[in-house]
C-alpha cells in the first residue's frame, strides 16, 4: 500500500494538481483578512457615489469577526474547487486503463481504494488547515481572535463537512465510470442535503449544520448543538467508505 | 503440469455471444499461440483469465487455483501485457518498474537489479524521459518489462507485436522464446508468421469457439494433401496437358495447379511418355495462412 500511496503523491505533485490547490487555498487564506481590512477603505471611496444615490454610509467597524465571516463564506468555494480537481483521481485511471497492470500484479483492490481515499483526505486536511492558519495568523496580527467563541471547534466542523464530501466522492468514484458522473453524484447528494435542511426538524441531523460555524463563533450556538450531526456525518463517512470498498472489489476496470 | 486451463467458458456482452464453450489448456513451459481475427474474442478470453471480467459459465484455473472475478489470488502468478498498454505518464520507465516491484512485494535490493536487467532487455536503459513522450512501440517494450518483472509463472501477452517495427518484433519474439525457460507464455496474435516462429502449441479461435487446436506439427498435418504446381516450357504443351487432365487448373501463362497431388504420377508418366519439357514441378507447403482461411471459412 505504501508503494501506491507514494505513486498517488507523485501524481499529485507531478501533474501540478497540488500546486494549483496550494495556490488557491493560500490565496483564500490571505484574501479573508485582506478583504476585511479593505472594507472601510472601500466604503470610504464609494461613500461619495453612494451619497449621490441617497445612501449614507457611517463608519464601519472591522474586527477579527469580519475576517472569519469571510473565511466561512469562501471555504465552500475552496471545497468545490478541491472536489473538481480530485474528481478524476479514480475515473482518469479507469479511462486510461492504468489500474489494469496494477491489479493484474496482484495488488488488492482494497488497498487501491484506501490509498487513494487516504491521499485525498490528507490533502484536504493539509490544505484546509493551511488556509485556516493563514487567516488565523493575520487576524491575530491585525485584530484579536479572542472575541470569537470556539474558534477551533467551528473550524473543525467545516473541515469535517469537507471530509464528508470527499467520502461521497470516493464512493461515487467506485461506482461510476466518468468524472462527470462523480461530480453529479457528489453535487446531487449535497444539493439534496441542503434541500432537506430546510425542514427545521431534520436540520440537526444533517451535514449542512456543520457549515454553520459562524453561529458558534458568535455564541449563538453551543457545541452540544452539533453532536448529533457530527455523529451522523461520522456514520455516513464510514458507510461511504465501506460501500466504496465493496463496489470497487466488483468493478470492471 | 497444466499452467492454465479453461473449461467450457462462455461469455456474452448483451446480445453478442463473444465466447461459447471454449476449452483449452496450456502445459508448463510452452509458448501457446492464441490465433484469431480481430474481434474473435481473444482479448475477452484473456481478461477472463485475469479476473477482469466475469464468465457466464465454465471454470478457469491458473497454476491449479481457480480464478475469481475481481480480487483474484491467481494474479500473483501472472504477468500481463495489455493490447494497448497504458502507464502513469508522469513517471520514467525506471520509476514505473520500481513501482511494479514494490507492489509485488519484492525486496528493494532485488528491485534495483531486476529493473536494470529488464530495461536493458527491452532496450530502454538510456531512456530517462517520462512515459508521456513515449511512442506506442516504446510503451510496448516497457509493457513486456513490467509483465516479466515479478518472474510470473504465466505470461499473458495480448497482441504484443502489433505496434512494433520489424526489428522490434524480432526482438520481442526472441524475448518470449527466451522467457519460455522460466515461464509459460500465452500470447494472442493475428500475425501467423509470429506463430510459426515461436509457438509450441496453437489454438484458433473463431466466432467464439476453438476451431483448431494442437501442437504446430499436428496442426500442419491436418492439411497433408497439399497441391502441386507444374510449370511447362511451351504454352501449347500446357494447353494439351489441361485437355488430357481436365482437373488441372491454369493459374499462370504456362503454369498449372494440381489440387489433388495423388494424380501426380499419372501426369508425370504422361509427360515422360510425350517427352514434354518441364521447367518446374513443385509441391506446395500447407501454410498456416491457408489453414486459417479454411477454418474461418473464407
Short mmCIF file of C-alpha atoms in Angstrom, two decimals:
data_model
loop_
_atom_site.label_atom_id
_atom_site.label_comp_id
_atom_site.label_asym_id
_atom_site.label_seq_id
_atom_site.Cartn_x
_atom_site.Cartn_y
_atom_site.Cartn_z
CA UNK A 1 0.00 0.00 0.00
CA UNK A 2 2.87 2.39 0.73
CA UNK A 3 4.04 1.98 -2.88
CA UNK A 4 0.63 3.00 -4.14
CA UNK A 5 0.49 5.92 -1.70
CA UNK A 6 3.84 7.09 -2.98
CA UNK A 7 2.55 6.85 -6.53
CA UNK A 8 -0.51 8.93 -5.56
CA UNK A 9 1.74 11.56 -4.01
CA UNK A 10 3.93 11.62 -7.12
CA UNK A 11 0.80 12.04 -9.22
CA UNK A 12 -0.43 14.93 -7.10
CA UNK A 13 2.92 16.73 -7.39
CA UNK A 14 3.90 16.00 -10.97
CA UNK A 15 0.53 16.67 -12.58
CA UNK A 16 0.56 20.11 -10.96
CA UNK A 17 -2.66 19.48 -9.05
CA UNK A 18 -1.01 20.08 -5.70
CA UNK A 19 0.46 23.37 -6.95
CA UNK A 20 -2.92 24.68 -8.08
CA UNK A 21 -4.64 23.66 -4.86
CA UNK A 22 -1.89 25.11 -2.71
CA UNK A 23 -2.18 28.37 -4.61
CA UNK A 24 -5.97 28.50 -4.27
CA UNK A 25 -6.02 27.74 -0.56
CA UNK A 26 -3.16 30.11 0.25
CA UNK A 27 -4.88 32.84 -1.74
CA UNK A 28 -8.14 32.26 0.14
CA UNK A 29 -6.26 32.34 3.41
CA UNK A 30 -4.81 35.75 2.60
CA UNK A 31 -7.97 37.11 0.99
CA UNK A 32 -10.14 36.67 4.09
CA UNK A 33 -8.32 39.19 6.32
CA UNK A 34 -7.36 41.34 3.32
CA UNK A 35 -10.98 41.84 2.33
CA UNK A 36 -11.89 42.64 5.92
CA UNK A 37 -9.02 45.11 6.11
CA UNK A 38 -10.03 46.77 2.86
CA UNK A 39 -13.73 47.08 3.67
CA UNK A 40 -13.51 50.50 5.46
CA UNK A 41 -11.35 51.89 2.70
CA UNK A 42 -13.72 50.55 0.04
CA UNK A 43 -16.68 52.08 1.83
CA UNK A 44 -14.91 55.41 2.07
CA UNK A 45 -14.06 55.60 -1.61
CA UNK A 46 -17.55 54.55 -2.52
CA UNK A 47 -19.29 56.79 0.02
CA UNK A 48 -19.38 59.80 -2.28
CA UNK A 49 -21.04 57.98 -5.12
CA UNK A 50 -23.29 56.24 -2.65
CA UNK A 51 -24.24 59.56 -1.15
CA UNK A 52 -25.35 60.68 -4.61
CA UNK A 53 -27.78 57.81 -4.73
CA UNK A 54 -29.09 58.75 -1.34
CA UNK A 55 -27.31 56.10 0.71
CA UNK A 56 -25.49 57.41 3.74
CA UNK A 57 -22.51 55.41 4.96
CA UNK A 58 -21.40 55.51 8.53
CA UNK A 59 -18.00 54.41 9.73
CA UNK A 60 -17.60 50.64 9.50
CA UNK A 61 -16.20 48.72 12.41
CA UNK A 62 -13.93 45.89 11.31
CA UNK A 63 -12.55 43.17 13.58
CA UNK A 64 -11.48 39.54 13.52
CA UNK A 65 -15.11 38.51 13.21
CA UNK A 66 -15.41 40.22 9.81
CA UNK A 67 -12.44 38.24 8.61
CA UNK A 68 -13.84 34.95 9.97
CA UNK A 69 -17.14 35.70 8.26
CA UNK A 70 -15.17 35.96 5.01
CA UNK A 71 -13.46 32.64 5.81
CA UNK A 72 -16.76 30.79 6.18
CA UNK A 73 -18.09 32.43 3.03
CA UNK A 74 -15.07 31.46 0.94
CA UNK A 75 -14.28 27.98 2.17
CA UNK A 76 -17.21 26.31 0.34
CA UNK A 77 -15.76 27.67 -2.91
CA UNK A 78 -12.41 26.18 -1.91
CA UNK A 79 -14.08 22.85 -1.26
CA UNK A 80 -15.82 22.92 -4.64
CA UNK A 81 -12.51 23.59 -6.40
CA UNK A 82 -10.91 20.78 -4.40
CA UNK A 83 -13.68 18.34 -5.36
CA UNK A 84 -13.49 19.37 -9.02
CA UNK A 85 -9.75 18.77 -9.15
CA UNK A 86 -9.93 15.48 -7.24
CA UNK A 87 -12.91 14.09 -9.16
CA UNK A 88 -10.66 12.39 -11.74
CA UNK A 89 -8.49 10.56 -9.24
CA UNK A 90 -10.20 7.22 -9.93
CA UNK A 91 -12.03 7.82 -13.19
CA UNK A 92 -8.98 9.01 -15.15
CA UNK A 93 -7.38 5.68 -14.29
CA UNK A 94 -10.45 3.73 -15.45
CA UNK A 95 -10.48 5.57 -18.75
CA UNK A 96 -6.77 5.11 -19.45
CA UNK A 97 -6.62 1.58 -18.08
CA UNK A 98 -3.63 2.35 -15.88
CA UNK A 99 -5.01 0.30 -12.99
CA UNK A 100 -5.04 -2.90 -15.05
CA UNK A 101 -1.29 -3.61 -14.80
CA UNK A 102 -1.50 -2.81 -11.09
CA UNK A 103 -4.43 -5.12 -10.37
CA UNK A 104 -3.03 -7.92 -12.53
CA UNK A 105 0.14 -7.84 -10.44
CA UNK A 106 -1.95 -8.91 -7.52
CA UNK A 107 -2.24 -5.65 -5.56
CA UNK A 108 -5.52 -5.97 -3.68
CA UNK A 109 -8.23 -3.60 -4.83
CA UNK A 110 -8.98 -2.67 -1.24
CA UNK A 111 -5.52 -1.18 -0.90
CA UNK A 112 -6.02 0.88 -4.04
CA UNK A 113 -9.25 2.44 -2.74
CA UNK A 114 -7.85 3.06 0.69
CA UNK A 115 -4.61 4.59 -0.59
CA UNK A 116 -6.48 6.92 -2.92
CA UNK A 117 -9.01 7.91 -0.25
CA UNK A 118 -6.26 8.43 2.29
CA UNK A 119 -4.38 10.74 -0.07
CA UNK A 120 -7.45 12.86 -0.83
CA UNK A 121 -8.42 13.08 2.86
CA UNK A 122 -4.86 14.07 3.76
CA UNK A 123 -4.65 16.68 1.00
CA UNK A 124 -7.92 18.27 2.10
CA UNK A 125 -6.83 18.28 5.73
CA UNK A 126 -3.48 19.88 4.98
CA UNK A 127 -4.85 22.48 2.57
CA UNK A 128 -7.77 23.38 4.83
CA UNK A 129 -5.61 23.95 7.88
CA UNK A 130 -3.08 25.92 5.85
CA UNK A 131 -5.89 28.24 4.77
CA UNK A 132 -7.18 28.44 8.33
CA UNK A 133 -3.68 29.03 9.72
CA UNK A 134 -3.01 31.93 7.38
CA UNK A 135 -6.29 33.64 8.23
CA UNK A 136 -5.72 32.98 11.92
CA UNK A 137 -2.24 34.49 11.78
CA UNK A 138 -3.32 37.67 10.02
CA UNK A 139 -6.32 38.04 12.31
CA UNK A 140 -4.14 37.74 15.39
CA UNK A 141 -1.76 40.32 13.93
CA UNK A 142 -4.40 42.88 12.89
CA UNK A 143 -7.07 42.33 15.50
CA UNK A 144 -7.84 39.90 18.29
CA UNK A 145 -9.06 36.35 17.75
CA UNK A 146 -10.21 36.29 21.37
CA UNK A 147 -13.60 37.77 20.52
CA UNK A 148 -14.67 34.57 18.75
CA UNK A 149 -16.02 31.62 20.78
CA UNK A 150 -14.96 28.03 19.99
CA UNK A 151 -12.74 29.11 17.15
CA UNK A 152 -11.06 25.73 16.57
CA UNK A 153 -14.17 23.64 17.09
CA UNK A 154 -16.06 25.71 14.50
CA UNK A 155 -13.19 25.27 12.03
CA UNK A 156 -13.05 21.53 12.70
CA UNK A 157 -16.76 21.22 11.92
CA UNK A 158 -16.32 22.75 8.48
CA UNK A 159 -13.31 20.52 7.92
CA UNK A 160 -15.48 17.53 8.81
CA UNK A 161 -18.06 18.64 6.24
CA UNK A 162 -15.25 18.52 3.66
CA UNK A 163 -14.35 15.01 4.78
CA UNK A 164 -18.00 14.01 4.28
CA UNK A 165 -18.00 15.39 0.74
CA UNK A 166 -14.74 13.53 -0.02
CA UNK A 167 -16.12 10.26 1.33
CA UNK A 168 -19.01 10.72 -1.10
CA UNK A 169 -16.50 11.46 -3.86
CA UNK A 170 -14.71 8.18 -3.13
CA UNK A 171 -17.98 6.26 -3.08
CA UNK A 172 -19.20 7.75 -6.38
CA UNK A 173 -15.75 7.18 -7.90
CA UNK A 174 -16.04 3.50 -7.08
CA UNK A 175 -19.44 3.13 -8.72
CA UNK A 176 -19.24 5.36 -11.79
CA UNK A 177 -17.08 5.48 -14.88
CA UNK A 178 -16.54 9.18 -15.62
CA UNK A 179 -15.67 12.21 -13.55
CA UNK A 180 -18.90 13.87 -14.73
CA UNK A 181 -20.88 11.12 -13.04
CA UNK A 182 -18.80 11.55 -9.89
CA UNK A 183 -19.44 15.29 -9.82
CA UNK A 184 -23.14 14.81 -10.48
CA UNK A 185 -23.28 12.31 -7.63
CA UNK A 186 -21.46 14.48 -5.10
CA UNK A 187 -23.28 17.63 -6.27
CA UNK A 188 -26.66 15.91 -6.24
CA UNK A 189 -26.14 14.48 -2.76
CA UNK A 190 -25.02 17.84 -1.36
CA UNK A 191 -27.95 19.58 -3.02
CA UNK A 192 -30.34 17.01 -1.59
CA UNK A 193 -28.93 17.53 1.88
CA UNK A 194 -29.30 21.31 1.54
CA UNK A 195 -32.92 20.96 0.47
CA UNK A 196 -33.66 18.62 3.37
CA UNK A 197 -32.09 21.01 5.82
CA UNK A 198 -34.87 23.48 5.05
CA UNK A 199 -37.02 21.37 7.36
CA UNK A 200 -36.09 22.56 10.84
CA UNK A 201 -36.77 19.14 12.39
CA UNK A 202 -34.23 17.45 10.13
CA UNK A 203 -31.54 20.07 10.09
CA UNK A 204 -29.91 18.93 13.35
CA UNK A 205 -29.06 15.54 11.78
CA UNK A 206 -27.66 16.80 8.52
CA UNK A 207 -24.09 17.60 7.48
CA UNK A 208 -25.12 21.11 6.40
CA UNK A 209 -25.39 22.01 10.06
CA UNK A 210 -21.59 21.71 10.26
CA UNK A 211 -21.14 24.55 7.81
CA UNK A 212 -22.77 26.95 10.24
CA UNK A 213 -19.53 27.74 12.08
CA UNK A 214 -20.35 31.44 12.38
CA UNK A 215 -23.19 30.88 14.85
CA UNK A 216 -20.73 29.07 17.08
CA UNK A 217 -18.18 31.88 16.84
CA UNK A 218 -20.80 34.46 17.70
CA UNK A 219 -22.00 32.41 20.63
CA UNK A 220 -25.50 31.83 19.23
CA UNK A 221 -24.99 28.06 19.25
CA UNK A 222 -23.38 25.75 21.78
CA UNK A 223 -21.01 22.90 20.88
CA UNK A 224 -23.66 20.49 22.14
CA UNK A 225 -25.97 21.54 19.31
CA UNK A 226 -23.64 19.87 16.82
CA UNK A 227 -23.18 16.48 18.43
CA UNK A 228 -25.95 14.74 16.54
CA UNK A 229 -24.81 15.98 13.18
CA UNK A 230 -21.18 15.08 13.99
CA UNK A 231 -22.25 11.54 14.80
CA UNK A 232 -24.45 11.34 11.70
CA UNK A 233 -21.65 12.58 9.46
CA UNK A 234 -19.15 10.19 11.03
CA UNK A 235 -21.53 7.33 10.32
CA UNK A 236 -22.08 8.44 6.74
CA UNK A 237 -18.33 8.70 6.13
CA UNK A 238 -17.78 5.16 7.41
CA UNK A 239 -20.70 3.84 5.38
CA UNK A 240 -19.46 5.54 2.20
CA UNK A 241 -16.01 4.05 2.64
CA UNK A 242 -17.33 0.54 3.28
CA UNK A 243 -19.61 0.74 0.24
CA UNK A 244 -16.78 2.14 -1.88
CA UNK A 245 -14.58 -0.84 -0.98
CA UNK A 246 -17.39 -3.32 -1.67
CA UNK A 247 -18.26 -1.81 -5.06
CA UNK A 248 -14.66 -1.36 -6.12
CA UNK A 249 -13.98 -5.05 -5.49
CA UNK A 250 -16.58 -5.89 -8.15
CA UNK A 251 -15.76 -3.05 -10.51
CA UNK A 252 -14.92 -3.70 -14.15
CA UNK A 253 -11.69 -1.81 -14.74
CA UNK B 1 1.52 -29.89 -15.22
CA UNK B 2 -1.08 -27.64 -16.78
CA UNK B 3 -0.35 -23.99 -16.01
CA UNK B 4 -3.66 -22.76 -17.33
CA UNK B 5 -6.93 -24.49 -18.07
CA UNK B 6 -10.18 -23.11 -19.41
CA UNK B 7 -13.15 -25.43 -19.36
CA UNK B 8 -16.44 -24.66 -21.05
CA UNK B 9 -16.11 -20.91 -20.83
CA UNK B 10 -18.94 -18.80 -22.20
CA UNK B 11 -19.29 -15.05 -22.20
CA UNK B 12 -21.84 -12.72 -23.68
CA UNK B 13 -21.96 -8.94 -23.81
CA UNK B 14 -25.62 -8.02 -24.13
CA UNK B 15 -26.85 -9.57 -27.37
CA UNK B 16 -23.42 -10.62 -28.56
CA UNK B 17 -22.16 -14.06 -27.62
CA UNK B 18 -18.40 -13.49 -27.60
CA UNK B 19 -17.23 -16.87 -26.32
CA UNK B 20 -19.15 -20.15 -26.45
CA UNK B 21 -17.87 -23.26 -24.77
CA UNK B 22 -14.17 -22.50 -25.00
CA UNK B 23 -11.90 -25.15 -23.50
CA UNK B 24 -8.17 -25.49 -23.75
CA UNK B 25 -5.17 -25.95 -21.53
CA UNK B 26 -1.60 -24.72 -21.61
CA UNK B 27 1.15 -27.01 -20.26
CA UNK B 28 4.04 -25.57 -18.30
CA UNK B 29 7.00 -24.10 -20.22
CA UNK B 30 5.29 -23.85 -23.57
CA UNK B 31 4.63 -20.93 -25.84
CA UNK B 32 0.96 -21.06 -26.65
CA UNK B 33 -0.29 -19.06 -29.62
CA UNK B 34 -3.85 -17.86 -29.46
CA UNK B 35 -4.85 -17.03 -33.00
CA UNK B 36 -7.95 -15.33 -34.30
CA UNK B 37 -9.28 -12.47 -36.35
CA UNK B 38 -9.89 -9.08 -34.81
CA UNK B 39 -12.98 -9.35 -32.64
CA UNK B 40 -12.79 -13.13 -32.36
CA UNK B 41 -12.80 -12.93 -28.56
CA UNK B 42 -9.08 -13.24 -27.78
CA UNK B 43 -8.91 -10.20 -25.51
CA UNK B 44 -12.13 -11.22 -23.74
CA UNK B 45 -10.71 -14.66 -23.03
CA UNK B 46 -7.53 -13.11 -21.62
CA UNK B 47 -9.45 -10.71 -19.42
CA UNK B 48 -11.44 -13.66 -18.05
CA UNK B 49 -8.18 -15.42 -17.15
CA UNK B 50 -7.07 -12.27 -15.31
CA UNK B 51 -10.32 -11.94 -13.40
CA UNK B 52 -11.06 -8.62 -15.07
CA UNK B 53 -14.37 -9.94 -16.42
CA UNK B 54 -16.88 -12.46 -15.12
CA UNK B 55 -17.61 -15.54 -17.20
CA UNK B 56 -21.22 -16.61 -17.69
CA UNK B 57 -20.31 -20.26 -17.24
CA UNK B 58 -17.29 -22.53 -17.01
CA UNK B 59 -14.18 -22.54 -14.90
CA UNK B 60 -10.65 -21.22 -15.26
CA UNK B 61 -7.65 -22.31 -13.22
CA UNK B 62 -4.17 -20.83 -13.14
CA UNK B 63 -1.42 -22.94 -11.57
CA UNK B 64 -4.09 -25.18 -10.09
CA UNK B 65 -6.01 -22.34 -8.42
CA UNK B 66 -9.43 -21.20 -9.51
CA UNK B 67 -9.79 -17.68 -10.92
CA UNK B 68 -12.38 -15.43 -9.28
CA UNK B 69 -13.68 -12.17 -10.66
CA UNK B 70 -12.35 -9.01 -9.00
CA UNK B 71 -9.74 -9.71 -6.37
CA UNK B 72 -8.20 -12.90 -7.66
CA UNK B 73 -5.31 -14.56 -5.87
CA UNK B 74 -4.20 -16.16 -9.13
CA UNK B 75 -2.92 -12.83 -10.43
CA UNK B 76 0.15 -13.33 -8.25
CA UNK B 77 1.31 -15.95 -10.76
CA UNK B 78 0.56 -13.87 -13.82
CA UNK B 79 2.32 -11.17 -15.82
CA UNK B 80 0.10 -9.35 -18.27
CA UNK B 81 0.81 -7.15 -21.25
CA UNK B 82 -2.42 -5.46 -22.45
CA UNK B 83 -3.03 -4.83 -26.15
CA UNK B 84 -2.67 -1.08 -25.72
CA UNK B 85 -0.59 -0.73 -22.56
CA UNK B 86 -1.04 2.48 -20.58
CA UNK B 87 1.20 3.53 -17.72
CA UNK B 88 1.46 6.53 -15.42
CA UNK B 89 2.68 9.15 -17.86
CA UNK B 90 4.41 11.27 -15.22
CA UNK B 91 6.88 8.51 -14.31
CA UNK B 92 10.10 7.48 -16.02
CA UNK B 93 10.40 3.83 -17.10
CA UNK B 94 12.76 3.07 -14.21
CA UNK B 95 10.38 4.66 -11.71
CA UNK B 96 7.48 2.68 -13.11
CA UNK B 97 9.35 -0.61 -12.85
CA UNK B 98 10.38 0.18 -9.27
CA UNK B 99 6.72 0.86 -8.51
CA UNK B 100 5.80 -2.52 -10.03
CA UNK B 101 8.44 -4.22 -7.94
CA UNK B 102 7.14 -2.65 -4.75
CA UNK B 103 3.51 -3.61 -5.32
CA UNK B 104 4.54 -7.21 -5.92
CA UNK B 105 6.33 -7.10 -2.57
CA UNK B 106 9.83 -7.70 -3.89
CA UNK B 107 12.74 -6.74 -1.58
CA UNK B 108 14.21 -3.39 -2.63
CA UNK B 109 17.69 -4.78 -3.27
CA UNK B 110 16.29 -7.20 -5.80
CA UNK B 111 14.10 -4.50 -7.37
CA UNK B 112 17.12 -2.43 -8.34
CA UNK B 113 18.89 -5.29 -10.08
CA UNK B 114 15.76 -6.56 -11.79
CA UNK B 115 14.99 -3.03 -13.01
CA UNK B 116 18.34 -2.60 -14.71
CA UNK B 117 18.24 -6.10 -16.15
CA UNK B 118 14.81 -5.66 -17.70
CA UNK B 119 15.41 -2.14 -19.02
CA UNK B 120 18.47 -3.50 -20.78
CA UNK B 121 16.50 -6.44 -22.10
CA UNK B 122 13.87 -4.21 -23.74
CA UNK B 123 16.35 -1.55 -24.81
CA UNK B 124 15.08 1.29 -22.64
CA UNK B 125 18.07 1.57 -20.30
CA UNK B 126 19.07 5.01 -21.56
CA UNK B 127 15.54 6.40 -21.52
CA UNK B 128 15.12 8.79 -18.59
CA UNK B 129 12.31 10.81 -20.14
CA UNK B 130 8.86 10.46 -18.68
CA UNK B 131 6.49 7.94 -20.26
CA UNK B 132 4.32 10.82 -21.54
CA UNK B 133 6.56 11.24 -24.60
CA UNK B 134 6.75 7.54 -25.49
CA UNK B 135 5.67 6.05 -28.82
CA UNK B 136 3.38 3.03 -28.85
CA UNK B 137 6.29 0.75 -29.60
CA UNK B 138 8.25 2.06 -26.62
CA UNK B 139 5.23 1.56 -24.37
CA UNK B 140 5.00 -1.99 -25.69
CA UNK B 141 8.63 -2.58 -24.68
CA UNK B 142 8.03 -1.16 -21.24
CA UNK B 143 4.90 -3.29 -21.15
CA UNK B 144 6.84 -6.50 -21.64
CA UNK B 145 9.35 -5.40 -18.99
CA UNK B 146 6.64 -4.78 -16.39
CA UNK B 147 4.90 -8.04 -17.29
CA UNK B 148 8.09 -10.04 -16.73
CA UNK B 149 9.07 -8.09 -13.61
CA UNK B 150 7.73 -10.36 -10.89
CA UNK B 151 9.04 -13.53 -12.65
CA UNK B 152 5.50 -14.72 -13.35
CA UNK B 153 4.68 -18.37 -13.86
CA UNK B 154 2.30 -17.42 -16.64
CA UNK B 155 2.94 -14.58 -19.05
CA UNK B 156 -0.10 -13.33 -20.95
CA UNK B 157 0.51 -11.02 -23.91
CA UNK B 158 -2.30 -9.52 -25.93
CA UNK B 159 -1.05 -8.94 -29.48
CA UNK B 160 2.42 -7.96 -28.29
CA UNK B 161 3.91 -7.47 -31.74
CA UNK B 162 1.21 -5.40 -33.39
CA UNK B 163 2.72 -1.97 -32.68
CA UNK B 164 6.33 -2.84 -33.34
CA UNK B 165 8.60 -2.31 -36.34
CA UNK B 166 10.17 -5.45 -37.91
CA UNK B 167 13.34 -5.20 -35.82
CA UNK B 168 11.36 -4.64 -32.63
CA UNK B 169 9.11 -7.55 -33.49
CA UNK B 170 12.03 -9.88 -33.90
CA UNK B 171 13.46 -8.74 -30.54
CA UNK B 172 10.16 -9.22 -28.79
CA UNK B 173 9.70 -12.71 -30.21
CA UNK B 174 13.21 -13.56 -29.01
CA UNK B 175 12.31 -12.30 -25.54
CA UNK B 176 9.22 -14.51 -25.50
CA UNK B 177 11.17 -17.59 -26.64
CA UNK B 178 13.83 -16.98 -24.01
CA UNK B 179 11.18 -16.45 -21.36
CA UNK B 180 9.92 -19.97 -22.02
CA UNK B 181 12.62 -21.44 -19.82
CA UNK B 182 11.31 -19.68 -16.75
CA UNK B 183 7.68 -19.21 -17.53
CA UNK B 184 4.74 -20.27 -19.64
CA UNK B 185 3.67 -17.91 -22.39
CA UNK B 186 0.17 -17.37 -23.73
CA UNK B 187 0.07 -14.83 -26.49
CA UNK B 188 -2.58 -13.76 -28.91
CA UNK B 189 -1.91 -12.59 -32.40
CA UNK B 190 -3.26 -12.43 -35.89
CA UNK B 191 0.22 -12.45 -37.42
CA UNK B 192 0.71 -16.06 -38.43
CA UNK B 193 4.41 -15.88 -39.17
CA UNK B 194 4.96 -15.00 -35.49
CA UNK B 195 3.13 -18.16 -34.55
CA UNK B 196 5.24 -20.26 -36.89
CA UNK B 197 8.42 -18.78 -35.46
CA UNK B 198 7.93 -19.29 -31.77
CA UNK B 199 4.87 -21.35 -30.79
CA UNK B 200 4.84 -24.88 -29.49
CA UNK B 201 1.08 -25.10 -29.44
CA UNK B 202 -1.68 -23.13 -31.04
CA UNK B 203 -5.40 -22.69 -30.85
CA UNK B 204 -7.52 -20.98 -33.50
CA UNK B 205 -10.41 -19.02 -32.12
CA UNK B 206 -13.22 -18.21 -34.49
CA UNK B 207 -16.69 -16.95 -33.81
CA UNK B 208 -16.27 -17.57 -30.09
CA UNK B 209 -15.18 -21.21 -30.50
CA UNK B 210 -11.88 -23.03 -30.62
CA UNK B 211 -11.95 -24.41 -34.15
CA UNK B 212 -8.49 -25.94 -34.25
CA UNK B 213 -6.01 -26.82 -31.58
CA UNK B 214 -2.80 -28.74 -31.12
CA UNK B 215 0.95 -28.60 -31.49
CA UNK B 216 2.30 -26.79 -34.52
CA UNK B 217 3.17 -30.09 -36.25
CA UNK B 218 -0.22 -31.61 -35.55
CA UNK B 219 -1.99 -28.60 -36.95
CA UNK B 220 0.19 -28.60 -40.04
CA UNK B 221 -0.51 -32.30 -40.64
CA UNK B 222 -4.22 -31.64 -40.88
CA UNK B 223 -3.60 -30.38 -44.35
CA UNK B 224 -1.21 -33.00 -45.77
CA UNK B 225 -2.58 -33.43 -49.25
CA UNK B 226 -1.12 -30.19 -50.43
CA UNK B 227 -1.29 -29.15 -54.04
CA UNK B 228 1.44 -29.25 -56.68
CA UNK B 229 2.36 -26.67 -59.26
CA UNK B 230 3.57 -27.53 -62.77
CA UNK B 231 5.34 -25.05 -64.99
CA UNK B 232 5.94 -26.06 -68.61
CA UNK B 233 8.22 -24.55 -71.18
CA UNK B 234 5.71 -24.16 -74.02
CA UNK B 235 2.20 -22.73 -73.98
CA UNK B 236 0.80 -25.36 -76.38
CA UNK B 237 2.03 -28.18 -74.10
CA UNK B 238 0.18 -26.75 -71.15
CA UNK B 239 -2.98 -26.49 -73.25
CA UNK B 240 -2.64 -30.14 -74.38
CA UNK B 241 -1.99 -31.26 -70.84
CA UNK B 242 -5.03 -29.50 -69.42
CA UNK B 243 -7.23 -31.02 -72.15
CA UNK B 244 -5.97 -34.52 -71.23
CA UNK B 245 -6.24 -33.91 -67.46
CA UNK B 246 -9.29 -31.65 -67.09
CA UNK B 247 -8.89 -31.29 -63.28
CA UNK B 248 -5.70 -29.26 -63.82
CA UNK B 249 -6.29 -25.58 -63.25
CA UNK B 250 -4.46 -22.93 -65.20
CA UNK B 251 -3.03 -20.36 -62.76
CA UNK B 252 -0.50 -18.55 -64.96
CA UNK B 253 0.74 -18.39 -68.56
CA UNK B 254 2.37 -21.84 -68.59
CA UNK B 255 1.56 -22.82 -65.05
CA UNK B 256 -0.96 -25.41 -63.95
CA UNK B 257 -2.18 -26.25 -60.47
CA UNK B 258 -2.90 -29.80 -59.39
CA UNK B 259 -5.06 -29.64 -56.28
CA UNK B 260 -5.01 -33.35 -55.53
CA UNK B 261 -1.37 -34.42 -55.57
CA UNK B 262 -2.49 -38.10 -55.74
CA UNK B 263 -2.80 -37.79 -59.53
CA UNK B 264 0.76 -36.60 -59.91
CA UNK B 265 2.31 -39.98 -61.03
CA UNK B 266 -0.17 -40.24 -63.93
CA UNK B 267 0.77 -36.80 -65.10
CA UNK B 268 4.49 -37.49 -64.74
CA UNK B 269 4.06 -40.68 -66.79
CA UNK B 270 2.26 -38.74 -69.50
CA UNK B 271 4.96 -36.03 -69.51
CA UNK B 272 7.68 -38.67 -69.83
CA UNK B 273 5.85 -40.57 -72.49
CA UNK B 274 5.29 -37.48 -74.67
CA UNK B 275 8.72 -36.03 -73.81
CA UNK B 276 7.25 -32.68 -72.83
CA UNK B 277 9.89 -30.27 -71.48
CA UNK B 278 9.13 -29.16 -67.92
CA UNK B 279 10.51 -26.10 -66.15
CA UNK B 280 9.34 -26.82 -62.63
CA UNK B 281 7.20 -29.18 -60.58
CA UNK B 282 6.72 -28.02 -57.01
CA UNK B 283 4.82 -29.43 -54.10
CA UNK B 284 3.09 -26.63 -52.17
CA UNK B 285 3.57 -26.48 -48.37
CA UNK B 286 0.37 -26.05 -46.42
CA UNK B 287 0.76 -22.64 -44.83
CA UNK B 288 -0.95 -21.59 -41.65
CA UNK B 289 -2.49 -18.78 -43.61
CA UNK B 290 -4.37 -21.18 -45.87
CA UNK B 291 -5.35 -23.28 -42.91
CA UNK B 292 -6.58 -20.23 -41.11
CA UNK B 293 -8.59 -19.07 -44.10
CA UNK B 294 -10.07 -22.52 -44.38
CA UNK B 295 -11.19 -22.71 -40.76
CA UNK B 296 -12.66 -19.23 -40.76
CA UNK B 297 -14.49 -20.15 -43.95
CA UNK B 298 -13.09 -17.63 -46.39
#
